[in-house]
Coordinates of C-alpha atoms in Angstrom, one line a residue:
M1 CA 147.7 77.3 87.0
L2 CA 149.3 79.3 84.5
T3 CA 148.8 82.4 86.4
S4 CA 150.2 80.7 89.6
A5 CA 153.4 79.3 88.0
L6 CA 154.1 82.1 85.5
G7 CA 151.9 85.0 86.4
W8 CA 149.3 86.9 84.2
W9 CA 151.1 87.5 81.1
A10 CA 151.2 83.5 80.7
I11 CA 147.7 84.0 79.5
F12 CA 148.2 86.3 76.9
A13 CA 151.4 84.9 75.7
I14 CA 149.5 81.2 75.6
S15 CA 146.7 82.9 73.1
A16 CA 149.2 84.2 70.7
I17 CA 150.9 81.1 70.5
A18 CA 147.6 79.2 69.6
A19 CA 146.9 81.9 66.8
L20 CA 149.8 81.1 65.4
P21 CA 148.9 77.8 63.7
A22 CA 145.9 79.2 62.3
L23 CA 147.7 82.1 60.9
A24 CA 149.8 79.5 59.1
A25 CA 146.8 77.7 57.9
T26 CA 144.9 80.7 56.6
L27 CA 148.3 81.7 54.5
L28 CA 148.7 78.3 53.0
L29 CA 144.9 77.4 52.4
L30 CA 143.4 80.7 51.7
T31 CA 145.2 81.5 48.2
R32 CA 144.4 84.5 46.0
G33 CA 143.9 82.6 42.8
E34 CA 140.3 81.1 44.3
R35 CA 139.0 84.4 45.5
K36 CA 136.7 85.9 42.8
H37 CA 137.0 89.4 44.6
T38 CA 139.8 91.2 46.5
A39 CA 138.5 94.0 48.3
R40 CA 140.4 96.8 49.5
L41 CA 141.1 97.6 53.0
D42 CA 138.9 100.5 54.1
V43 CA 142.0 102.3 56.2
P44 CA 139.8 105.2 56.6
G45 CA 136.9 103.3 58.3
A46 CA 139.2 101.3 60.4
L47 CA 141.1 104.0 61.7
T48 CA 137.9 105.7 62.6
V49 CA 136.1 103.1 64.1
T50 CA 139.6 101.9 66.2
A51 CA 140.1 105.7 67.5
G52 CA 136.4 106.1 68.3
L53 CA 136.1 102.6 70.5
T54 CA 139.3 103.3 72.3
L55 CA 138.6 107.2 73.2
L56 CA 135.1 105.5 74.2
V57 CA 136.2 102.8 76.4
Y58 CA 139.3 104.7 77.9
G59 CA 137.1 107.6 78.6
L60 CA 134.5 105.6 80.5
G61 CA 137.4 103.5 82.6
A62 CA 139.7 106.4 83.2
R63 CA 137.1 109.1 84.9
G64 CA 138.4 111.3 87.4
T65 CA 142.4 110.4 86.5
T66 CA 142.9 113.0 83.6
P67 CA 143.0 117.0 83.4
L68 CA 140.1 116.9 80.9
P69 CA 136.7 116.8 82.2
D70 CA 134.9 113.6 82.9
F71 CA 132.7 113.7 79.7
A72 CA 134.9 114.6 77.2
V73 CA 137.0 111.7 76.1
P74 CA 133.9 109.3 75.7
A75 CA 132.1 112.2 73.7
A76 CA 135.3 112.4 71.5
G77 CA 134.7 108.7 70.7
L78 CA 131.3 108.8 70.2
L79 CA 131.6 111.8 67.6
L80 CA 133.9 109.8 65.8
L81 CA 132.0 106.8 65.6
L82 CA 129.1 109.2 64.0
V83 CA 131.7 110.5 61.5
L84 CA 132.1 106.8 60.6
M85 CA 128.9 106.7 58.8
P86 CA 129.7 109.0 56.3
I87 CA 133.3 107.6 55.6
E88 CA 131.6 104.1 55.0
R89 CA 129.2 105.3 52.7
R90 CA 131.8 106.6 50.6
A91 CA 134.1 103.8 50.9
N92 CA 134.2 101.2 48.0
D93 CA 134.6 98.4 50.2
P94 CA 133.2 99.2 53.1
L95 CA 134.7 97.8 56.7
L96 CA 130.6 98.1 57.9
P97 CA 128.5 98.0 54.7
P98 CA 125.5 100.7 55.4
V99 CA 123.0 98.0 54.1
L100 CA 123.7 95.9 57.3
L101 CA 122.6 98.8 59.4
R102 CA 119.0 99.2 57.5
N103 CA 118.6 95.2 58.5
R104 CA 116.4 95.3 61.7
A105 CA 117.0 91.8 62.6
A106 CA 121.1 92.4 62.2
V107 CA 120.6 95.6 64.1
T108 CA 118.6 94.0 67.1
G109 CA 120.9 91.2 67.1
N110 CA 124.1 93.3 67.6
L111 CA 122.4 96.0 70.0
L112 CA 121.1 92.8 72.5
M113 CA 124.8 91.4 72.0
L114 CA 126.2 94.7 73.3
L115 CA 124.3 94.1 76.6
L116 CA 124.8 90.6 76.8
G117 CA 128.6 91.0 76.4
A118 CA 128.8 93.5 79.0
V119 CA 127.0 90.8 81.3
C120 CA 129.4 88.3 80.8
V121 CA 132.6 89.9 80.8
A122 CA 131.2 91.3 84.1
T123 CA 130.6 88.1 85.4
F124 CA 133.8 86.2 84.6
F125 CA 135.6 89.3 86.0
F126 CA 133.8 90.0 89.6
L127 CA 133.7 86.5 90.4
P128 CA 137.2 85.4 90.6
L129 CA 138.0 88.6 92.3
Y130 CA 135.4 87.9 95.0
Q131 CA 136.6 84.3 95.4
Q132 CA 140.3 85.2 95.6
K133 CA 140.1 88.8 97.4
V134 CA 136.9 87.8 99.6
L135 CA 137.1 84.0 100.0
G136 CA 140.8 83.6 100.0
Y137 CA 140.9 81.3 96.9
S138 CA 144.0 80.6 95.1
P139 CA 144.0 81.5 91.0
L140 CA 143.6 77.5 90.3
G141 CA 141.0 76.8 93.4
A142 CA 139.0 80.0 91.5
A143 CA 139.4 78.7 88.1
L144 CA 138.4 74.6 89.3
T145 CA 135.3 76.2 91.0
Q146 CA 134.1 77.7 87.7
L147 CA 134.1 74.4 85.9
P148 CA 130.3 73.7 86.6
L149 CA 129.4 77.2 85.1
A150 CA 131.4 76.1 81.8
A151 CA 129.7 73.0 81.8
A152 CA 126.2 74.3 82.3
L153 CA 127.0 77.0 79.5
M154 CA 128.2 74.0 77.0
A155 CA 125.6 72.0 77.5
A156 CA 122.9 74.8 77.2
S157 CA 124.8 76.0 74.2
W158 CA 124.2 72.5 72.6
G159 CA 120.5 72.4 73.5
A160 CA 119.9 76.1 72.2
G161 CA 120.9 74.9 68.8
R162 CA 118.2 72.0 68.8
L163 CA 115.2 74.0 70.3
R164 CA 113.4 77.5 69.4
G165 CA 112.8 80.4 71.4
T166 CA 115.3 80.2 74.1
L167 CA 116.6 83.8 73.8
L168 CA 114.0 85.4 76.0
P169 CA 114.1 82.2 78.7
G170 CA 117.7 82.4 78.5
L171 CA 118.1 85.8 79.7
L172 CA 115.6 85.9 82.4
V173 CA 117.9 82.8 83.7
L174 CA 120.7 84.4 83.3
A175 CA 119.1 87.6 85.3
A176 CA 118.1 85.2 88.1
G177 CA 121.8 83.7 88.6
L178 CA 123.3 86.8 88.9
F179 CA 120.7 88.1 91.2
W180 CA 121.3 85.2 93.1
L181 CA 125.0 85.3 92.9
A182 CA 125.1 89.2 93.7
R183 CA 124.6 87.7 97.5
L184 CA 128.2 87.3 98.1
P185 CA 128.3 86.7 101.8
V186 CA 131.8 87.5 103.4
D187 CA 131.9 84.1 104.7
G188 CA 130.5 82.7 101.7
A189 CA 131.0 78.8 100.6
F190 CA 130.9 77.2 97.6
L191 CA 128.5 74.4 97.7
T192 CA 125.6 77.0 99.1
D193 CA 126.5 80.3 97.6
L194 CA 128.1 79.8 94.5
L195 CA 127.3 76.5 92.7
G196 CA 123.9 77.4 92.3
P197 CA 123.9 80.7 90.9
S198 CA 126.8 79.7 88.7
L199 CA 124.6 76.5 86.7
L200 CA 122.1 79.3 86.4
I201 CA 124.4 81.8 84.9
G202 CA 125.9 79.0 82.5
A203 CA 122.5 77.9 81.1
G204 CA 121.5 81.7 81.0
L205 CA 124.5 82.4 78.7
G206 CA 124.5 79.2 76.8
L207 CA 120.5 79.5 76.0
A208 CA 121.0 83.3 74.7
F209 CA 124.0 83.1 73.1
V210 CA 123.3 80.7 70.3
P211 CA 120.0 82.7 69.2
L212 CA 121.3 85.7 69.6
T213 CA 124.2 84.9 67.2
A214 CA 121.5 83.8 64.7
L215 CA 119.8 86.7 64.8
G216 CA 122.4 88.8 63.9
V217 CA 123.9 86.9 61.0
G218 CA 120.5 84.8 59.6
G219 CA 118.5 87.5 57.9
V220 CA 121.5 89.2 55.9
E221 CA 122.4 88.6 52.3
P222 CA 125.1 85.7 51.5
R223 CA 127.5 88.2 50.7
H224 CA 127.3 90.0 54.1
A225 CA 127.2 87.2 56.2
G226 CA 131.4 87.3 56.9
I227 CA 130.8 91.0 57.9
A228 CA 127.9 90.3 59.8
G229 CA 129.6 87.4 61.9
G230 CA 132.4 89.4 62.5
L231 CA 130.0 92.3 63.5
I232 CA 128.1 90.2 66.2
N233 CA 131.5 89.0 67.6
T234 CA 132.7 92.7 67.5
S235 CA 129.6 93.9 69.4
R236 CA 130.3 91.5 72.3
Q237 CA 133.5 92.1 72.5
I238 CA 132.7 96.1 72.7
G239 CA 129.9 95.3 75.0
G240 CA 132.2 93.8 77.5
A241 CA 134.8 96.6 77.2
I242 CA 131.9 99.3 77.8
G243 CA 130.2 97.3 80.5
L244 CA 133.4 96.5 82.4
A245 CA 134.5 100.0 82.4
I246 CA 130.6 101.1 83.5
L247 CA 130.6 98.6 86.2
T248 CA 134.1 98.7 87.7
T249 CA 133.3 102.0 88.9
L250 CA 130.3 100.9 90.8
A251 CA 132.5 98.7 92.4
A252 CA 135.2 101.0 92.9
P253 CA 134.0 103.5 95.4
A254 CA 133.0 100.8 97.8
A255 CA 136.4 99.5 97.8
G256 CA 138.4 102.7 97.2
R257 CA 139.5 103.1 100.6
A258 CA 143.1 102.9 101.5
V259 CA 143.1 99.5 102.9
P260 CA 139.9 98.2 101.9
G261 CA 138.4 95.2 103.9
P262 CA 137.0 92.0 102.4
A263 CA 133.2 93.6 103.6
D264 CA 134.1 96.8 101.3
L265 CA 135.2 94.9 98.7
A266 CA 132.4 92.4 98.6
Y267 CA 129.8 95.4 98.8
G268 CA 131.3 96.7 95.7
Y269 CA 131.3 93.3 93.8
R270 CA 127.8 93.5 94.8
R271 CA 126.9 96.5 93.3
A272 CA 128.5 95.5 89.9
L273 CA 126.8 92.2 89.7
V274 CA 123.1 93.6 90.4
A275 CA 123.8 96.5 87.7
A276 CA 124.8 93.2 85.5
A277 CA 121.5 91.6 86.3
L278 CA 119.5 94.8 85.6
I279 CA 121.3 94.7 82.2
A280 CA 120.4 91.3 81.5
L281 CA 116.7 92.2 82.7
L282 CA 117.2 95.0 80.1
A283 CA 118.4 92.7 77.4
A284 CA 115.1 90.6 78.0
A285 CA 112.7 93.7 77.6
G286 CA 114.7 94.6 74.3
T287 CA 114.0 90.8 72.9
G288 CA 110.3 90.9 74.4
V289 CA 109.7 94.0 72.3
H290 CA 111.6 92.7 69.1
L291 CA 109.0 89.4 69.5
L292 CA 106.4 91.3 69.6
H293 CA 107.2 93.5 66.6
H294 CA 108.0 90.5 64.9
R295 CA 104.7 89.0 65.5
S296 CA 102.8 91.9 64.5
R297 CA 104.2 92.2 61.2
A298 CA 103.2 88.5 60.7
A299 CA 100.0 89.0 61.7
A300 CA 99.6 92.2 59.7
A301 CA 101.3 90.4 56.5
E302 CA 98.7 87.5 57.1
R303 CA 96.0 89.6 57.1
A304 CA 97.0 91.5 53.7
H305 CA 97.4 88.2 52.0
P306 CA 95.0 85.8 53.4
A307 CA 94.6 82.2 51.8
A308 CA 92.2 82.1 49.1
T309 CA 90.6 78.8 50.1
P310 CA 90.8 77.0 54.0
A311 CA 93.5 73.9 53.6
P312 CA 92.2 70.7 52.5
E313 CA 91.5 68.1 55.3
T314 CA 93.8 65.5 56.0
T315 CA 92.3 62.5 54.3
P316 CA 93.8 59.3 52.8
C317 CA 93.2 61.0 49.3
A318 CA 94.5 64.3 50.2
L319 CA 97.7 63.2 51.3
P320 CA 100.7 63.4 49.0
L321 CA 102.2 60.5 47.1
Q322 CA 105.5 59.6 47.8
G323 CA 107.9 62.1 46.2
E324 CA 105.2 64.6 44.9
P325 CA 104.3 68.1 46.9
A326 CA 101.5 68.6 49.0
P327 CA 98.2 68.7 47.6
G328 CA 97.0 72.3 47.1
P329 CA 93.2 73.6 47.3
P330 CA 91.2 71.5 45.5
T331 CA 89.9 72.6 42.0
H332 CA 87.3 72.0 39.3
Q333 CA 90.1 70.0 37.0
P334 CA 89.6 66.3 38.0
N335 CA 93.2 65.3 36.6
H336 CA 94.9 68.4 38.4
P337 CA 98.5 68.2 38.3
G338 CA 100.2 67.2 41.6
T339 CA 97.1 65.8 43.1
F340 CA 95.9 61.9 43.9
H341 CA 94.2 61.5 40.5
E342 CA 97.5 62.6 38.5
A343 CA 98.4 59.1 39.4
L344 CA 95.1 56.9 38.7
P345 CA 94.7 55.1 35.6
H346 CA 92.9 56.4 32.7
R347 CA 90.3 53.4 32.1
P348 CA 87.7 54.1 29.5
L349 CA 84.5 52.9 30.9
H350 CA 83.2 49.6 29.0
P351 CA 80.7 50.7 26.4
A352 CA 78.1 48.5 27.7
R353 CA 78.3 49.8 31.1
R354 CA 77.4 53.3 29.9
R355 CA 74.5 54.9 30.5
D356 CA 72.6 57.0 27.7
H357 CA 71.7 60.4 29.7
R358 CA 68.7 61.4 27.2
P359 CA 66.9 64.6 28.1

């Protein structure tokens, strides 16, 4: 609606306007007196990572449009990102603490988020282009037909927060939806060609984003939780920028004629969406490797520290009392603390009932 009435600049302006209340609340609520430690801004690290990412993304998207070789600008960006590590080791308050790079779960989560970000941005970029340039939808019509995708994403995100093990199934569902969407017929219809894959894509994204975010931030120290959360969101944005720069080059040759027709455009978008589906499968494979490694480490730890005795059977006497911890392995002490016997009254046996056990 904004683009139809005001143009594309309106979507960027509304984002800036929406950020103003958050900025005001930050200045009012986060006072300096409540901070225990005020970190210094890591200016060298911030400049290095910004320049490196800018050169990397620009170099991938501007291939063939500069007098330099195609690999020169991205290579310069990668070189700056490699230089970032020594800078961060010397910084008193590093922008990217090196300890996070030694956390296997955090590194895996960010790498997978790079891939998922590429898939997500590619989907929301090429789908509206197909709807408007091939099917002839208006910007408002294209936005309305994406509401089922958004609804499926929100519902799946809500469910993923209450379930376990949704990352791998979510990535597989996402890949299936992208392969289905990649058909992109020139005379496609919403109900037969867009609704089904949109629901699968939304469900896959929702099932994958929640556990992947938890993977990236769940295993870090509490003092690094904020940095880990910012890093996982940055990885999603970087993955989207790099993925879009690469995938647009796949779509460009087919649409690079002087006046490309709907069939040419659809063919180019089809190639990009197939590549996005393959990226989702790559993320699923990486998730499978991570799960296998995690299970093998857990099994090795269990073999290295086996239980001394088997767990007691669940019998009425073995059940813990209300408010007491579960009973441990049986011991030779009849009044072992924390067991059922501790709550029994200690009544002395009547002298008349005693039996004289004589040898």
